[in-house]
PDB file of C-alpha atoms in Angstrom:
ATOM      1  CA  GLU P   1      50.344 -23.349  22.535  1.00 83.00           C
ATOM      2  CA  LEU P   2      47.933 -22.932  19.735  1.00 91.00           C
ATOM      3  CA  LEU P   3      47.093 -26.507  20.062  1.00 91.00           C
ATOM      4  CA  LEU P   4      46.434 -26.255  23.725  1.00 93.00           C
ATOM      5  CA  LEU P   5      44.169 -23.267  23.027  1.00 95.00           C
ATOM      6  CA  ARG P   6      42.267 -25.193  20.530  1.00 96.00           C
ATOM      7  CA  ALA P   7      41.701 -28.163  22.902  1.00 96.00           C
ATOM      8  CA  THR P   8      40.611 -25.780  25.559  1.00 96.00           C
ATOM      9  CA  LEU P   9      37.833 -24.495  23.214  1.00 97.00           C
ATOM     10  CA  GLN P  10      36.825 -27.902  22.131  1.00 97.00           C
ATOM     11  CA  ILE P  11      36.189 -28.702  25.763  1.00 97.00           C
ATOM     12  CA  ARG P  12      34.092 -25.622  26.152  1.00 96.00           C
ATOM     13  CA  LEU P  13      32.291 -26.356  23.041  1.00 97.00           C
ATOM     14  CA  GLY P  14      31.251 -29.757  24.050  1.00 97.00           C
ATOM     15  CA  GLN P  15      33.908 -31.564  22.053  1.00 97.00           C
ATOM     16  CA  ALA P  16      35.855 -32.999  25.020  1.00 97.00           C
ATOM     17  CA  ILE P  17      36.656 -36.465  23.101  1.00 97.00           C
ATOM     18  CA  GLU P  18      38.255 -34.481  20.205  1.00 97.00           C
ATOM     19  CA  ALA P  19      40.054 -32.297  22.607  1.00 97.00           C
ATOM     20  CA  VAL P  20      41.650 -35.394  24.457  1.00 98.00           C
ATOM     21  CA  GLN P  21      42.721 -36.783  20.864  1.00 96.00           C
ATOM     22  CA  SER P  22      44.312 -33.217  20.225  1.00 94.00           C
ATOM     23  CA  LEU P  23      46.023 -33.203  23.721  1.00 96.00           C
ATOM     24  CA  ASP P  24      47.311 -36.988  23.154  1.00 96.00           C
ATOM     25  CA  GLN P  25      49.068 -35.770  20.021  1.00 93.00           C
ATOM     26  CA  ILE P  26      50.693 -32.906  21.835  1.00 92.00           C
ATOM     27  CA  ILE P  27      51.587 -35.468  24.640  1.00 94.00           C
ATOM     28  CA  THR P  28      52.963 -37.811  22.155  1.00 93.00           C
ATOM     29  CA  ALA P  29      55.019 -35.165  20.364  1.00 90.00           C
ATOM     30  CA  SER P  30      56.443 -33.947  23.821  1.00 83.00           C
ATOM     31  CA  GLY P  31      57.752 -37.468  24.517  1.00 73.00           C
ATOM     32  CA  SER P  32      58.864 -38.051  27.763  1.00 61.00           C
ATOM     33  CA  LYS P  33      60.849 -34.632  27.818  1.00 67.00           C
ATOM     34  CA  GLY P  34      59.753 -32.693  30.951  1.00 68.00           C
ATOM     35  CA  THR P  35      58.495 -29.486  29.249  1.00 91.00           C
ATOM     36  CA  ILE P  36      56.336 -26.895  30.272  1.00 95.00           C
ATOM     37  CA  LEU P  37      53.951 -27.675  27.051  1.00 94.00           C
ATOM     38  CA  LEU P  38      53.891 -31.366  28.164  1.00 96.00           C
ATOM     39  CA  GLY P  39      52.835 -30.392  31.672  1.00 97.00           C
ATOM     40  CA  LYS P  40      50.113 -27.833  30.467  1.00 97.00           C
ATOM     41  CA  ALA P  41      48.843 -30.471  28.055  1.00 97.00           C
ATOM     42  CA  LEU P  42      48.470 -33.114  30.840  1.00 97.00           C
ATOM     43  CA  VAL P  43      46.511 -30.506  32.977  1.00 98.00           C
ATOM     44  CA  THR P  44      44.285 -29.618  30.034  1.00 98.00           C
ATOM     45  CA  LYS P  45      43.636 -33.288  29.489  1.00 98.00           C
ATOM     46  CA  SER P  46      42.727 -33.385  33.183  1.00 98.00           C
ATOM     47  CA  PHE P  47      39.955 -30.803  32.353  1.00 98.00           C
ATOM     48  CA  ALA P  48      38.839 -32.981  29.445  1.00 98.00           C
ATOM     49  CA  THR P  49      38.608 -36.157  31.211  1.00 98.00           C
ATOM     50  CA  ARG P  50      36.792 -34.648  34.173  1.00 98.00           C
ATOM     51  CA  VAL P  51      34.235 -33.320  31.849  1.00 97.00           C
ATOM     52  CA  LEU P  52      33.781 -36.889  30.272  1.00 98.00           C
ATOM     53  CA  GLY P  53      33.421 -38.249  33.785  1.00 97.00           C
ATOM     54  CA  ASN P  54      36.489 -39.973  33.943  1.00 98.00           C
ATOM     55  CA  LEU P  55      37.435 -38.691  37.298  1.00 98.00           C
ATOM     56  CA  SER P  56      40.317 -40.930  38.175  1.00 98.00           C
ATOM     57  CA  ALA P  57      42.060 -40.138  34.864  1.00 98.00           C
ATOM     58  CA  ALA P  58      41.288 -36.398  35.572  1.00 98.00           C
ATOM     59  CA  VAL P  59      43.105 -36.591  39.004  1.00 98.00           C
ATOM     60  CA  GLU P  60      45.925 -38.729  37.461  1.00 98.00           C
ATOM     61  CA  ASN P  61      46.567 -36.283  34.570  1.00 98.00           C
ATOM     62  CA  ALA P  62      46.465 -33.104  36.934  1.00 98.00           C
ATOM     63  CA  GLU P  63      48.881 -34.850  39.304  1.00 98.00           C
ATOM     64  CA  ASN P  64      51.309 -35.707  36.492  1.00 97.00           C
ATOM     65  CA  GLY P  65      50.956 -32.310  34.782  1.00 97.00           C
ATOM     66  CA  ILE P  66      51.886 -30.675  38.282  1.00 98.00           C
ATOM     67  CA  ALA P  67      54.751 -32.955  38.732  1.00 97.00           C
ATOM     68  CA  VAL P  68      55.982 -32.032  34.988  1.00 96.00           C
ATOM     69  CA  LEU P  69      55.465 -28.337  35.691  1.00 97.00           C
ATOM     70  CA  ARG P  70      57.448 -28.465  38.830  1.00 97.00           C
ATOM     71  CA  GLN P  71      60.351 -30.349  37.026  1.00 95.00           C
ATOM     72  CA  SER P  72      60.231 -27.700  34.139  1.00 95.00           C
ATOM     73  CA  ASN P  73      60.302 -24.656  36.642  1.00 94.00           C
ATOM     74  CA  ALA P  74      56.971 -23.487  35.134  1.00 97.00           C
ATOM     75  CA  SER P  75      55.513 -20.178  36.390  1.00 98.00           C
ATOM     76  CA  THR P  76      53.445 -19.719  39.577  1.00 98.00           C
ATOM     77  CA  LYS P  77      50.476 -18.977  37.440  1.00 98.00           C
ATOM     78  CA  GLU P  78      50.822 -22.395  35.537  1.00 98.00           C
ATOM     79  CA  LEU P  79      51.197 -24.175  38.593  1.00 98.00           C
ATOM     80  CA  SER P  80      48.331 -22.384  40.200  1.00 98.00           C
ATOM     81  CA  GLU P  81      46.056 -23.403  37.294  1.00 98.00           C
ATOM     82  CA  ALA P  82      47.323 -26.719  37.654  1.00 98.00           C
ATOM     83  CA  TYR P  83      46.362 -27.175  41.116  1.00 98.00           C
ATOM     84  CA  ARG P  84      42.987 -25.513  40.483  1.00 98.00           C
ATOM     85  CA  GLN P  85      42.303 -28.213  37.840  1.00 98.00           C
ATOM     86  CA  LEU P  86      43.207 -30.789  40.446  1.00 98.00           C
ATOM     87  CA  ALA P  87      40.972 -29.411  43.012  1.00 98.00           C
ATOM     88  CA  SER P  88      38.052 -29.525  40.448  1.00 97.00           C
ATOM     89  CA  ALA P  89      38.609 -33.160  39.751  1.00 98.00           C
ATOM     90  CA  HIS P  90      38.813 -33.841  43.522  1.00 98.00           C
ATOM     91  CA  GLY P  91      35.687 -31.650  44.147  1.00 96.00           C
ATOM     92  CA  THR P  92      33.724 -33.478  41.509  1.00 96.00           C
ATOM     93  CA  ARG P  93      34.597 -36.736  42.985  1.00 96.00           C
ATOM     94  CA  GLY P  94      33.264 -35.280  46.425  1.00 94.00           C
ATOM     95  CA  GLU P  95      36.706 -35.233  47.913  1.00 96.00           C
ATOM     96  CA  LEU P  96      36.219 -31.796  49.497  1.00 94.00           C
ATOM     97  CA  THR P  97      39.205 -31.855  51.894  1.00 95.00           C
ATOM     98  CA  GLU P  98      41.615 -32.621  48.831  1.00 97.00           C
ATOM     99  CA  ALA P  99      39.874 -30.331  46.661  1.00 97.00           C
ATOM    100  CA  ARG P 100      39.942 -27.465  49.483  1.00 97.00           C
ATOM    101  CA  ARG P 101      43.716 -28.148  50.256  1.00 98.00           C
ATOM    102  CA  ASN P 102      44.540 -27.857  46.167  1.00 98.00           C
ATOM    103  CA  LEU P 103      42.699 -24.762  46.003  1.00 98.00           C
ATOM    104  CA  GLU P 104      44.576 -23.126  49.096  1.00 98.00           C
ATOM    105  CA  MET P 105      47.719 -24.280  47.072  1.00 98.00           C
ATOM    106  CA  ALA P 106      46.390 -22.615  44.060  1.00 98.00           C
ATOM    107  CA  LEU P 107      45.789 -19.440  45.674  1.00 98.00           C
ATOM    108  CA  SER P 108      49.102 -19.425  47.409  1.00 98.00           C
ATOM    109  CA  LEU P 109      50.658 -19.711  43.968  1.00 98.00           C
ATOM    110  CA  ALA P 110      48.343 -17.296  41.920  1.00 98.00           C
ATOM    111  CA  PRO P 111      49.937 -14.029  41.233  1.00 98.00           C
ATOM    112  CA  ASP P 112      48.602 -11.022  43.173  1.00 96.00           C
ATOM    113  CA  GLY P 113      47.750  -9.245  39.944  1.00 95.00           C
ATOM    114  CA  ASP P 114      45.799 -11.973  38.312  1.00 98.00           C
ATOM    115  CA  LEU P 115      42.322 -11.122  39.382  1.00 97.00           C
ATOM    116  CA  GLY P 116      40.551 -13.611  37.111  1.00 98.00           C
ATOM    117  CA  LEU P 117      42.675 -16.623  38.500  1.00 98.00           C
ATOM    118  CA  ARG P 118      42.315 -15.420  41.907  1.00 98.00           C
ATOM    119  CA  SER P 119      38.541 -14.844  41.712  1.00 98.00           C
ATOM    120  CA  LEU P 120      38.037 -18.376  40.217  1.00 98.00           C
ATOM    121  CA  ILE P 121      40.023 -19.842  43.102  1.00 98.00           C
ATOM    122  CA  HIS P 122      38.036 -17.890  45.710  1.00 98.00           C
ATOM    123  CA  ASP P 123      34.834 -19.007  44.035  1.00 97.00           C
ATOM    124  CA  GLY P 124      35.964 -22.562  44.074  1.00 97.00           C
ATOM    125  CA  LEU P 125      37.084 -22.041  47.689  1.00 98.00           C
ATOM    126  CA  ALA P 126      33.712 -20.605  48.597  1.00 97.00           C
ATOM    127  CA  VAL P 127      31.935 -23.553  47.142  1.00 94.00           C
ATOM    128  CA  MET P 128      34.057 -26.018  49.231  1.00 94.00           C
ATOM    129  CA  TYR P 129      33.177 -24.259  52.229  1.00 95.00           C
ATOM    130  CA  LEU P 130      29.528 -23.975  51.556  1.00 94.00           C
ATOM    131  CA  GLU P 131      29.407 -27.713  51.161  1.00 91.00           C
ATOM    132  CA  SER P 132      31.036 -28.267  54.420  1.00 91.00           C
ATOM    133  CA  GLY P 133      28.704 -25.804  55.992  1.00 92.00           C
ATOM    134  CA  GLN P 134      31.427 -23.036  56.928  1.00 94.00           C
ATOM    135  CA  LEU P 135      29.110 -20.351  55.751  1.00 94.00           C
ATOM    136  CA  ASP P 136      31.239 -17.545  57.274  1.00 94.00           C
ATOM    137  CA  VAL P 137      34.519 -18.537  55.517  1.00 96.00           C
ATOM    138  CA  ALA P 138      32.549 -19.103  52.221  1.00 96.00           C
ATOM    139  CA  ALA P 139      30.959 -15.707  52.355  1.00 94.00           C
ATOM    140  CA  VAL P 140      34.656 -14.154  52.960  1.00 96.00           C
ATOM    141  CA  HIS P 141      35.992 -15.892  49.721  1.00 98.00           C
ATOM    142  CA  LEU P 142      32.912 -14.935  47.889  1.00 97.00           C
ATOM    143  CA  GLU P 143      33.579 -11.263  48.739  1.00 96.00           C
ATOM    144  CA  TYR P 144      37.058 -11.623  47.459  1.00 98.00           C
ATOM    145  CA  ALA P 145      35.586 -13.154  44.108  1.00 98.00           C
ATOM    146  CA  ARG P 146      32.969 -10.571  43.881  1.00 97.00           C
ATOM    147  CA  GLU P 147      35.683  -7.541  44.144  1.00 98.00           C
ATOM    148  CA  GLY P 148      37.715  -9.221  41.580  1.00 98.00           C
ATOM    149  CA  TRP P 149      34.837  -9.720  38.883  1.00 98.00           C
ATOM    150  CA  LEU P 150      33.819  -6.096  39.521  1.00 98.00           C
ATOM    151  CA  LYS P 151      37.316  -4.723  38.844  1.00 98.00           C
ATOM    152  CA  LEU P 152      37.551  -7.039  35.783  1.00 98.00           C
ATOM    153  CA  LYS P 153      33.982  -6.086  34.810  1.00 98.00           C
ATOM    154  CA  ASN P 154      33.089  -9.818  34.301  1.00 98.00           C
ATOM    155  CA  GLU P 155      29.383  -9.745  34.452  1.00 98.00           C
ATOM    156  CA  GLY P 156      28.709 -13.310  33.971  1.00 97.00           C
ATOM    157  CA  ALA P 157      31.181 -14.500  36.598  1.00 97.00           C
ATOM    158  CA  LEU P 158      29.838 -11.670  39.078  1.00 98.00           C
ATOM    159  CA  ALA P 159      26.461 -13.108  38.753  1.00 97.00           C
ATOM    160  CA  GLU P 160      27.398 -16.697  39.390  1.00 96.00           C
ATOM    161  CA  THR P 161      29.435 -15.240  42.626  1.00 97.00           C
ATOM    162  CA  LEU P 162      26.549 -12.905  43.867  1.00 96.00           C
ATOM    163  CA  ASN P 163      24.024 -16.023  43.517  1.00 95.00           C
ATOM    164  CA  ASN P 164      26.558 -17.891  45.690  1.00 94.00           C
ATOM    165  CA  LEU P 165      26.742 -15.008  48.132  1.00 93.00           C
ATOM    166  CA  ALA P 166      23.095 -14.926  48.143  1.00 92.00           C
ATOM    167  CA  ILE P 167      22.825 -18.647  49.121  1.00 91.00           C
ATOM    168  CA  ALA P 168      25.497 -18.167  51.861  1.00 91.00           C
ATOM    169  CA  TYR P 169      23.592 -15.458  53.590  1.00 90.00           C
ATOM    170  CA  TYR P 170      20.263 -17.248  52.802  1.00 92.00           C
ATOM    171  CA  TRP P 171      21.736 -20.432  54.687  1.00 90.00           C
ATOM    172  CA  LYS P 172      23.241 -18.061  57.504  1.00 88.00           C
ATOM    173  CA  GLY P 173      19.427 -16.902  58.036  1.00 89.00           C
ATOM    174  CA  GLU P 174      20.645 -13.168  57.008  1.00 85.00           C
ATOM    175  CA  PHE P 175      17.752 -12.200  54.767  1.00 79.00           C
ATOM    176  CA  SER P 176      18.238  -8.378  54.754  1.00 70.00           C
ATOM    177  CA  ILE P 177      21.649  -7.434  53.216  1.00 58.00           C
TER     178      ILE P 177
END
């Protein structure tokens, strides 16, 4: 688990190549055993390969990670995060329908009490709906995300959500909110 955390931090610090190397060590050590650790490593590798621009590998790693997590009876939170990563890979490839479908699956699996994960998913769904011109639906998801970030007091994420919400209302022609 600590190696997974380290790999995630490496990705966020711009060291995605090093993260892939670390994740490959975890994957090799896990062997062909269908463990939750293996599934999470594959999902994290999806994040790293997406950041590196290898979108086919990002989709493949996420799909393989989901399969392993399902076989390992992973928690719904772990599966939700995996579907969110798969959606990110599809979204980056411009496959908005697939991205939206996977985000809907992620939302259905996300625990009710996990405001952070649910807010991230609502933000992702909102972006997909904004991109497809469904502004009213996007605004609803942004409002859910806004509520979550307010409760969590996550001002950075709240600022991004409010920016997207302003864009949605602007595109709708509603200038006085």
